[in-house]
Amino acid sequence: GQNIDQPTEMTATEGAIVQINCTYQTSGFNGLFWYQQHAGEAPTFLSYNVLDGLEEKGRFSSFLSRSKGYSYLLLKELQMKDSASYLCAVKDSNYQLIWGAGTKLIIKP
Amino acid sequence: GAVVSQHPSWVICKSGTSVKIECRSLDFQATTMFWYRQFPKQSLMLMATSNEGSKATYEQGVEKDKFLINHASLTLSTLTVTSAHPEDSSFYICSASPLGTESYEQYFGPGTRLTVT
């Protein structure tokens, strides 16, 4: 079966750095996505990785290792507004998005 | 940037009635639109994939006669929840991919919160 694992909840301090991990087992791979979802709202796109390595976009970076079936989302200089759920999703061989359950990130002052 | 709208943003209906939710891609054409359902504190659950001009593909366990999907044009897909029951109360979200199945990004609508009383 297809499976995506990420921690259920993480807590971090404002101004700090946090890394959210995601491991996946899917039938084929056509890219990995990270989305941010605030409570009661739809997800918004953060990043896309299809090749190994680090993609940096402002305070957010995403890393991919296809051989390990592993990705992480790195958030720097945390702000209170970063409190949200972070969803990892993988496109399989049929280009269908397989979603993780999401990681709820709590930022404390 | 690509924008997807949904209407209504929230709706309350009585048990047994039907509710239609619209999903529109405002500034791009989408051959494929996706309908998701999300219960509180749970992840997105794909309900169906909607392709313009053809029948929708439903995920296992989703009743196609209860959740009617119509994708009449490259910019509009509708989801009708027929004979709604309280257990259908959920957050329904659509998303769309621009033309080309290899497009890497899905653009999400703002969601529709359905409450069935």
XYZ file of C-alpha atoms in Angstrom:
226
model
C 0.000 0.000 0.000
C 0.914 3.637 -0.237
C 1.864 5.457 2.909
C 3.081 8.852 4.001
C 4.246 9.430 7.565
C 4.785 12.705 9.340
C 4.634 13.646 13.011
C 1.199 14.500 14.328
C 2.208 17.579 16.255
C 5.276 19.703 16.943
C 5.912 22.693 19.162
C 8.510 25.401 18.579
C 9.388 28.854 19.863
C 8.926 32.111 18.011
C 12.149 33.103 16.244
C 13.528 29.562 16.280
C 13.949 26.942 13.539
C 11.851 23.795 13.133
C 12.193 20.808 10.830
C 9.143 18.733 9.885
C 9.980 15.311 8.500
C 8.043 13.235 6.005
C 8.726 9.678 4.861
C 6.881 8.042 2.048
C 6.288 4.696 0.376
C 4.414 5.069 -2.883
C 3.996 3.277 -6.191
C 6.201 5.507 -8.267
C 7.258 9.057 -7.639
C 6.489 12.209 -9.575
C 7.225 14.883 -7.041
C 6.726 15.783 -3.408
C 4.750 18.760 -2.183
C 4.440 20.666 1.037
C 1.279 22.605 1.794
C 0.350 24.861 4.680
C -3.173 24.757 6.052
C -4.513 27.114 8.680
C -7.473 25.912 10.688
C -10.706 26.187 8.739
C -8.960 27.151 5.521
C -7.876 25.350 2.371
C -4.251 24.322 1.879
C -1.821 26.698 0.231
C 1.183 25.559 -1.771
C 4.603 25.940 -0.159
C 7.099 23.890 -2.120
C 7.717 21.214 -4.702
C 10.670 18.806 -4.962
C 11.197 16.314 -7.739
C 15.000 16.053 -7.671
C 17.221 15.318 -4.677
C 18.435 18.283 -2.762
C 17.343 21.428 -1.048
C 14.908 23.990 -2.416
C 14.969 27.318 -0.615
C 12.201 29.868 -0.721
C 12.562 32.658 1.788
C 12.132 31.410 5.341
C 11.003 28.002 4.104
C 13.200 25.267 2.624
C 12.339 21.762 1.535
C 14.694 18.821 1.136
C 14.249 15.569 -0.755
C 16.092 12.261 -0.816
C 14.381 9.896 -3.242
C 16.601 6.954 -2.370
C 15.536 7.234 1.267
C 11.915 8.146 0.572
C 12.422 11.138 2.814
C 11.741 14.845 2.833
C 11.758 17.619 5.350
C 10.353 21.128 5.525
C 12.548 23.620 7.344
C 11.018 26.786 8.739
C 13.346 29.521 9.947
C 12.733 32.640 12.026
C 9.417 31.270 13.155
C 6.530 33.689 13.470
C 3.262 33.220 15.317
C 1.429 33.168 11.977
C 3.349 29.999 11.077
C 1.120 28.104 13.499
C -0.725 25.777 11.114
C -0.824 22.242 9.823
C 1.810 21.277 7.296
C 0.831 18.619 4.787
C 3.251 16.434 2.878
C 1.942 14.934 -0.372
C 3.503 12.743 -3.053
C 2.441 12.291 -6.664
C 2.563 8.621 -7.547
C 3.127 6.938 -10.902
C -0.444 7.828 -11.938
C 0.147 11.474 -11.017
C -2.310 11.078 -8.162
C -1.542 13.019 -4.997
C -1.180 10.881 -1.902
C -1.582 12.955 1.237
C -0.022 12.642 4.647
C -2.161 13.291 7.707
C -0.417 16.590 8.364
C 1.735 17.952 11.161
C 0.182 20.504 13.462
C 2.820 23.089 14.332
C 2.305 25.128 17.482
C 4.409 28.256 17.894
C 4.908 29.596 21.402
C 6.073 33.130 22.228
C -1.333 33.588 -9.878
C -3.882 30.862 -10.448
C -7.083 31.343 -8.494
C -9.788 28.817 -7.716
C -13.074 29.928 -6.232
C -15.772 27.960 -4.481
C -19.368 28.855 -3.835
C -20.877 28.889 -1.347
C -18.218 29.267 1.328
C -20.573 27.814 3.896
C -24.035 26.299 3.819
C -26.492 24.920 6.340
C -29.174 22.570 5.085
C -31.782 20.241 6.480
C -31.392 16.493 6.412
C -32.763 15.008 3.201
C -32.153 18.022 1.008
C -29.516 18.426 -1.709
C -26.706 20.939 -1.842
C -24.675 22.030 -4.855
C -21.129 23.345 -4.514
C -19.411 25.118 -7.402
C -15.704 25.153 -8.110
C -14.300 27.567 -10.680
C -10.812 28.192 -11.997
C -10.817 31.939 -12.554
C -7.745 32.601 -14.649
C -6.723 29.269 -16.117
C -8.253 26.247 -17.775
C -8.356 22.994 -15.889
C -9.053 19.703 -17.555
C -8.883 18.052 -14.168
C -10.443 19.118 -10.910
C -10.344 17.282 -7.631
C -12.869 17.136 -4.833
C -11.734 16.562 -1.277
C -13.471 16.199 2.039
C -11.871 16.998 5.343
C -13.268 16.195 8.760
C -12.060 18.134 11.797
C -8.449 17.438 12.727
C -8.080 14.965 9.876
C -6.211 15.127 6.607
C -7.643 15.705 3.186
C -9.521 12.771 1.722
C -9.793 12.647 -2.048
C -13.367 11.926 -3.044
C -13.195 12.043 -6.810
C -11.285 13.258 -9.811
C -13.339 15.244 -12.268
C -12.377 15.433 -15.924
C -13.983 17.891 -18.298
C -16.461 16.242 -20.595
C -16.311 12.803 -19.018
C -17.530 10.952 -15.963
C -15.786 11.531 -12.684
C -13.558 8.881 -11.143
C -14.575 8.167 -7.583
C -12.345 6.888 -4.817
C -13.163 3.635 -3.117
C -15.917 4.041 -0.578
C -17.345 7.234 -2.072
C -20.933 6.810 -3.299
C -21.176 8.225 -6.788
C -24.978 8.393 -6.618
C -24.790 10.470 -3.479
C -22.003 12.801 -4.527
C -22.815 13.873 -8.064
C -20.008 15.558 -9.937
C -20.392 17.484 -13.156
C -17.472 19.026 -15.013
C -19.260 20.942 -17.723
C -16.450 23.205 -18.873
C -12.720 23.771 -18.500
C -13.372 26.236 -15.704
C -16.306 24.798 -13.766
C -16.966 21.654 -11.791
C -19.897 21.103 -9.430
C -20.404 18.705 -6.551
C -23.968 17.962 -5.489
C -24.519 16.244 -2.166
C -27.859 14.512 -2.577
C -30.160 13.614 0.300
C -27.689 15.061 2.767
C -27.427 13.625 6.264
C -25.692 14.986 9.363
C -22.723 12.657 8.774
C -22.116 14.491 5.485
C -21.286 17.625 7.456
C -17.698 18.394 6.535
C -15.323 20.801 4.854
C -15.388 20.241 1.088
C -12.438 21.529 -0.905
C -11.842 21.501 -4.625
C -8.572 21.903 -6.439
C -7.580 22.261 -10.055
C -4.531 21.585 -12.143
C -3.783 23.657 -15.236
C -3.876 21.908 -18.576
C -1.393 19.032 -18.798
C -1.311 16.073 -16.434
C 2.314 16.728 -15.578
C 1.593 20.118 -14.128
C 3.125 19.992 -10.710
C 0.848 22.243 -8.806
C -2.709 21.964 -7.631
C -4.513 25.162 -6.802
C -7.050 24.874 -4.027
C -10.324 26.650 -3.612
C -11.115 28.237 -0.242
C -13.401 25.365 0.738
C -17.100 25.017 1.548
C -18.231 24.183 5.032
C -21.392 22.100 4.942
C -23.520 21.620 8.028
C -26.496 19.280 7.797
C -29.037 19.623 10.589
